[in-house]
PDB file of C-alpha atoms in Angstrom:
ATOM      1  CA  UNK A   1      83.649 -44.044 -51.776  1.00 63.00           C
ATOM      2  CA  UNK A   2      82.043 -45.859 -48.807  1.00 77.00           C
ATOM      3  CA  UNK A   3      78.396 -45.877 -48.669  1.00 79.00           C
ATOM      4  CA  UNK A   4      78.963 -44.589 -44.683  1.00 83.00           C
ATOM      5  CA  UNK A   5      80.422 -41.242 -45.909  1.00 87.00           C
ATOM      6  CA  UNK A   6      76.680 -40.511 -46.638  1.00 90.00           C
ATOM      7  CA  UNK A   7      76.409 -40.148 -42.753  1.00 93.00           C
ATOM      8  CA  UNK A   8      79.249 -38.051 -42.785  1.00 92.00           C
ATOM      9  CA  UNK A   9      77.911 -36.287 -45.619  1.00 93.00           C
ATOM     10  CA  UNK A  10      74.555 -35.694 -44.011  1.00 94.00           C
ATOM     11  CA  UNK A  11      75.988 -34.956 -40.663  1.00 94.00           C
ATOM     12  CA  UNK A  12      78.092 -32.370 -41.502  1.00 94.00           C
ATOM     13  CA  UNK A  13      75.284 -30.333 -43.397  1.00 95.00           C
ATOM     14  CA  UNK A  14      73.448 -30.991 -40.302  1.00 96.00           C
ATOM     15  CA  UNK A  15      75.973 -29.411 -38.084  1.00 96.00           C
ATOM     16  CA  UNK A  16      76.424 -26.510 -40.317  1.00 96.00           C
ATOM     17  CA  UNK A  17      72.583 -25.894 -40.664  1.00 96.00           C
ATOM     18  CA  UNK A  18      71.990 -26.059 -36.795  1.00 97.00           C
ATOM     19  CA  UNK A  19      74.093 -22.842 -36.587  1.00 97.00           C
ATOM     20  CA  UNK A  20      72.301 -21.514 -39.390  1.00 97.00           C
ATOM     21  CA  UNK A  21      69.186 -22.121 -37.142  1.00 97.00           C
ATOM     22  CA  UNK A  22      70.906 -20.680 -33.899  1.00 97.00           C
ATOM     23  CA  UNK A  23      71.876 -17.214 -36.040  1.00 97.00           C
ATOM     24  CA  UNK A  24      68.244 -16.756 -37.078  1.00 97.00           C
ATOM     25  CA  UNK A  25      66.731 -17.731 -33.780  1.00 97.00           C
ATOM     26  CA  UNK A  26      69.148 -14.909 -32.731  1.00 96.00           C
ATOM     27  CA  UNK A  27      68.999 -12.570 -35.044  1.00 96.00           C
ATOM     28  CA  UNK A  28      64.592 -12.830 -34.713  1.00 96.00           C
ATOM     29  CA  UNK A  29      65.252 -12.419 -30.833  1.00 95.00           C
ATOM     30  CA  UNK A  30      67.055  -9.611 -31.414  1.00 94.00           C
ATOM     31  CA  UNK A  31      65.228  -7.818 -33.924  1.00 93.00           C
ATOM     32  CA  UNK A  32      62.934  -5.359 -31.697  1.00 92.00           C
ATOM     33  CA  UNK A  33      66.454  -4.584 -29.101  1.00 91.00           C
ATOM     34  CA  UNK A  34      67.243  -0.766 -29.320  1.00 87.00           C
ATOM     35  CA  UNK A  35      70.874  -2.059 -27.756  1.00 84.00           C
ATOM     36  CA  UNK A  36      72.888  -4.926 -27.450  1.00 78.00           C
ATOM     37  CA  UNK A  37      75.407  -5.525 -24.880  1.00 80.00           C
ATOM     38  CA  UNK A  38      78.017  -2.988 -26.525  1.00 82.00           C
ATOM     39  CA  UNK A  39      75.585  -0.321 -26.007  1.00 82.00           C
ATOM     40  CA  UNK A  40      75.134  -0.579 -30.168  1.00 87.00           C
ATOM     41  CA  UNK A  41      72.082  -1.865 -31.656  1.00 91.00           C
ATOM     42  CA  UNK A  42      72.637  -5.220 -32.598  1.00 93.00           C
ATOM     43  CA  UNK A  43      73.662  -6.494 -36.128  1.00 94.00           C
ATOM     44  CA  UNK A  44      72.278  -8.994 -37.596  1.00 95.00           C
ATOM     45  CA  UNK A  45      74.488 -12.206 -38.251  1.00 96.00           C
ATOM     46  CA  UNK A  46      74.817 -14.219 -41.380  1.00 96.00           C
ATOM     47  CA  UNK A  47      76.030 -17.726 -41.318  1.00 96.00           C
ATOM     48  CA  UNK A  48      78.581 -18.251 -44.481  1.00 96.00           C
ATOM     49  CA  UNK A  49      78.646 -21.979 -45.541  1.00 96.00           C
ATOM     50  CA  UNK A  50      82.265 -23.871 -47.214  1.00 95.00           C
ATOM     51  CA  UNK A  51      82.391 -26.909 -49.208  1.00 94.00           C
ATOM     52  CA  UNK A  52      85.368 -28.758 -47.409  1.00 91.00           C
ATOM     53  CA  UNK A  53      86.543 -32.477 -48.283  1.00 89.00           C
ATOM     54  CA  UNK A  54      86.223 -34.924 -45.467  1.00 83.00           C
ATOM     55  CA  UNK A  55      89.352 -36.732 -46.276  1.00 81.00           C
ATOM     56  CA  UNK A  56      92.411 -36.165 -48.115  1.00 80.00           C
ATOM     57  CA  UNK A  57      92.349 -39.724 -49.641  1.00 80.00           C
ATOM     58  CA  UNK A  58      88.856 -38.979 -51.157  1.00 77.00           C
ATOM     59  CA  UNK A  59      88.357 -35.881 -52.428  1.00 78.00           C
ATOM     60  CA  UNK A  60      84.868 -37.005 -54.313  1.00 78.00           C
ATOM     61  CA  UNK A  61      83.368 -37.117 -50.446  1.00 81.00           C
ATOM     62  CA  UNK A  62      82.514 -33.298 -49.467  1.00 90.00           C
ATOM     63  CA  UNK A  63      81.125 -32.080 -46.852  1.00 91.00           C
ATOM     64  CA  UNK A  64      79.298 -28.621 -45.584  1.00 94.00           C
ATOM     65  CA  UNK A  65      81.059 -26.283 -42.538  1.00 94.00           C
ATOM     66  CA  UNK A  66      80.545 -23.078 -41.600  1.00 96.00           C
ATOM     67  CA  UNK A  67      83.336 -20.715 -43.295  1.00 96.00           C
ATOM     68  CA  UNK A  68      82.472 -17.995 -40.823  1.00 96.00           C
ATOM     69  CA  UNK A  69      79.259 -16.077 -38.960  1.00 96.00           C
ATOM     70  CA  UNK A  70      79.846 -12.385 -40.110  1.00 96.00           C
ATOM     71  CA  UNK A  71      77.711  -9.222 -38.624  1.00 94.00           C
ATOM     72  CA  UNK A  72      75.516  -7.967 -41.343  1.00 93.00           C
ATOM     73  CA  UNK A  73      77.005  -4.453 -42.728  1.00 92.00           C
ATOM     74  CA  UNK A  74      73.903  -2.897 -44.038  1.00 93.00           C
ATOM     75  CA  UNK A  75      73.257   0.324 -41.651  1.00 93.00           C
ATOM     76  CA  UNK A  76      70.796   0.472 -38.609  1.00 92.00           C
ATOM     77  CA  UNK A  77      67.089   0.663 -39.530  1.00 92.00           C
ATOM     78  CA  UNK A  78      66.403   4.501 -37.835  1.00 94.00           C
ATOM     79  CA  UNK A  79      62.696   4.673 -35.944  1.00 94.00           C
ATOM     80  CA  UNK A  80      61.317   7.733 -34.978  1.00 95.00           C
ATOM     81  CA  UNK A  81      60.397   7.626 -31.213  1.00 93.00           C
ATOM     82  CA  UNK A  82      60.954  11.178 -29.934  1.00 93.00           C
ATOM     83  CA  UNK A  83      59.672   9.863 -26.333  1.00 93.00           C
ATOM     84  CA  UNK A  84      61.976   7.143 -26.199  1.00 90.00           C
ATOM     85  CA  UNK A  85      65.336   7.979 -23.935  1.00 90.00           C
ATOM     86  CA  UNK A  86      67.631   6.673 -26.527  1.00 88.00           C
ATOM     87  CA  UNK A  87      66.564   8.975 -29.085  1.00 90.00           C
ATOM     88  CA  UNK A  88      68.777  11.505 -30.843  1.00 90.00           C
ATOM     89  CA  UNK A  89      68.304  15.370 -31.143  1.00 93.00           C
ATOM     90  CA  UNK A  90      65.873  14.592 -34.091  1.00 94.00           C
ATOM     91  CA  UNK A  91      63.905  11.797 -32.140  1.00 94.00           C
ATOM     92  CA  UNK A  92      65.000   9.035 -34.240  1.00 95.00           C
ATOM     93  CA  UNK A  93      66.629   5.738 -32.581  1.00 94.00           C
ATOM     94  CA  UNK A  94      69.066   3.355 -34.384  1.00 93.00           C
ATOM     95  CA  UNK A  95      67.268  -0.079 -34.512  1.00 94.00           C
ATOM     96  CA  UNK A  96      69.021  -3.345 -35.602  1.00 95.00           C
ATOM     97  CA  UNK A  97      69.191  -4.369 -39.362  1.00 94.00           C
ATOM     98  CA  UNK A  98      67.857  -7.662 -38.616  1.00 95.00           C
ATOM     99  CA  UNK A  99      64.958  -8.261 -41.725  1.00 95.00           C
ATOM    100  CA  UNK A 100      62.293 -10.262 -40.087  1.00 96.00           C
ATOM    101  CA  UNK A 101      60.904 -11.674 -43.158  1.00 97.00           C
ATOM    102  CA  UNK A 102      64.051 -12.699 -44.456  1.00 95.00           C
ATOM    103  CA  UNK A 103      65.011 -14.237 -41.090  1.00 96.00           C
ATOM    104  CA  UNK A 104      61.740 -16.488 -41.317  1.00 97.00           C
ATOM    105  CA  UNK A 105      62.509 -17.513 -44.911  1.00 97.00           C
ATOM    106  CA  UNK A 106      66.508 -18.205 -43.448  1.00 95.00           C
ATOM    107  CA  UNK A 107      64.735 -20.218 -40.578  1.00 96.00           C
ATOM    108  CA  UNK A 108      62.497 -22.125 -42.765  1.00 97.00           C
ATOM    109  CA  UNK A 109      64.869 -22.755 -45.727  1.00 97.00           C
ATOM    110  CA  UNK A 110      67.443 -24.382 -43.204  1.00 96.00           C
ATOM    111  CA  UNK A 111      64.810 -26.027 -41.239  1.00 96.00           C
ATOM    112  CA  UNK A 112      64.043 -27.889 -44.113  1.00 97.00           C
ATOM    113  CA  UNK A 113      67.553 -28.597 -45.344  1.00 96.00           C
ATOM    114  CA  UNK A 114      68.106 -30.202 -42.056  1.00 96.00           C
ATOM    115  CA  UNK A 115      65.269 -32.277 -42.265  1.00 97.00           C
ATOM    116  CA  UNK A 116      65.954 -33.556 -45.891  1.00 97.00           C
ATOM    117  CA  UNK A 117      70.172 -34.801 -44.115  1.00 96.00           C
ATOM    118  CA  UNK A 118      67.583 -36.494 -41.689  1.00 97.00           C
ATOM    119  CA  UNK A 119      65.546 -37.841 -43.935  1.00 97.00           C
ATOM    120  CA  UNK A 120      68.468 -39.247 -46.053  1.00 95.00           C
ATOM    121  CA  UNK A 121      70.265 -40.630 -43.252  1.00 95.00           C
ATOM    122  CA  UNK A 122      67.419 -42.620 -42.320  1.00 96.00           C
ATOM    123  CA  UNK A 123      66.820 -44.093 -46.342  1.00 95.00           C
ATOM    124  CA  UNK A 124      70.882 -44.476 -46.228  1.00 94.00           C
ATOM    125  CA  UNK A 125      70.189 -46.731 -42.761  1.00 94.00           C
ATOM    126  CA  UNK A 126      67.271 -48.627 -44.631  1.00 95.00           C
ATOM    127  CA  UNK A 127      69.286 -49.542 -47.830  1.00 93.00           C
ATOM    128  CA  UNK A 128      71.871 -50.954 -45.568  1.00 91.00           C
ATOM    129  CA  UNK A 129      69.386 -53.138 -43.827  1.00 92.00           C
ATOM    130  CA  UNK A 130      68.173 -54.321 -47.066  1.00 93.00           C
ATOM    131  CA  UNK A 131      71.158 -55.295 -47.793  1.00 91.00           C
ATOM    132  CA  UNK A 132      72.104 -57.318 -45.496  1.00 90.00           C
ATOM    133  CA  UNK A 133      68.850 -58.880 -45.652  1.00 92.00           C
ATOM    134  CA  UNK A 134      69.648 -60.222 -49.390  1.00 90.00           C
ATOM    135  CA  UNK A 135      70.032 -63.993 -49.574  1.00 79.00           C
ATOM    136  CA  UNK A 136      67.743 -64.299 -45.720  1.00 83.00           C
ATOM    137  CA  UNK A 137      64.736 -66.469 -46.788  1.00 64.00           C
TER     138      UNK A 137
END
């Protein structure tokens, strides 16, 4: 295996983390919404990650991408808000199932796995220079 498949390694968890990042960021704006565009409350999103080969000549090299961003089916988190408009007959309102607390620990936990690709790119970049520094007086 090439020593550059680390890039393509690195970038591909990178890719697959961003929207990991975008489905939090959306599910956190989201969370206080009583409807989404549908008219429904909102459901929250979760981002569902494949192993996947980069090529078929080396299967040893695999990568991350996203398998597929699914709605959340847990129910509607029910609020009772007799004054609001979009109450029922027994004052309670359907509110998203987005779990802030678990959304932070989603943001952080992929914010950091994004930053360690980085951060291994970047060692990957300085080995190479090394290298070809070897035998340079």
């Amino acid at each position: 295996m090439s020593l550059f498949r680390v890039f393509d390694i690195a970038g591909s968890a990178m890719t697959a983390q961003s929207v990991r990042l975008n489905a939090t960021a959306s599910n956190l704006a989201n969370a206080e919404s009583a409807t989404s565009s549908s008219g429904q409350p909102y459901r929250a999103k979760q981002v569902v990650f494949a192993a996947t080969p980069l090529t078929a000549s080396q299967p040893q090299a695999v990568g991350v991408q996203v398998a597929t961003v699914s709605e959340d089916p847990s129910p509607a988190r029910m609020v009772y808000d007799p004054k609001n408009p979009l109450a029922d007959g027994n004052g309670y309102i359907a509110m998203p199932n987005v779990n802030v607390v678990e959304e932070m620990t989603n943001m952080i936990s992929a914010s950091r796995s994004y930053q360690t690709n980085a951060d291994m790119m970047n060692t990957a970049k300085v080995l190479l220079q090394r290298t070809l520094q070897l035998g340079q007086a």
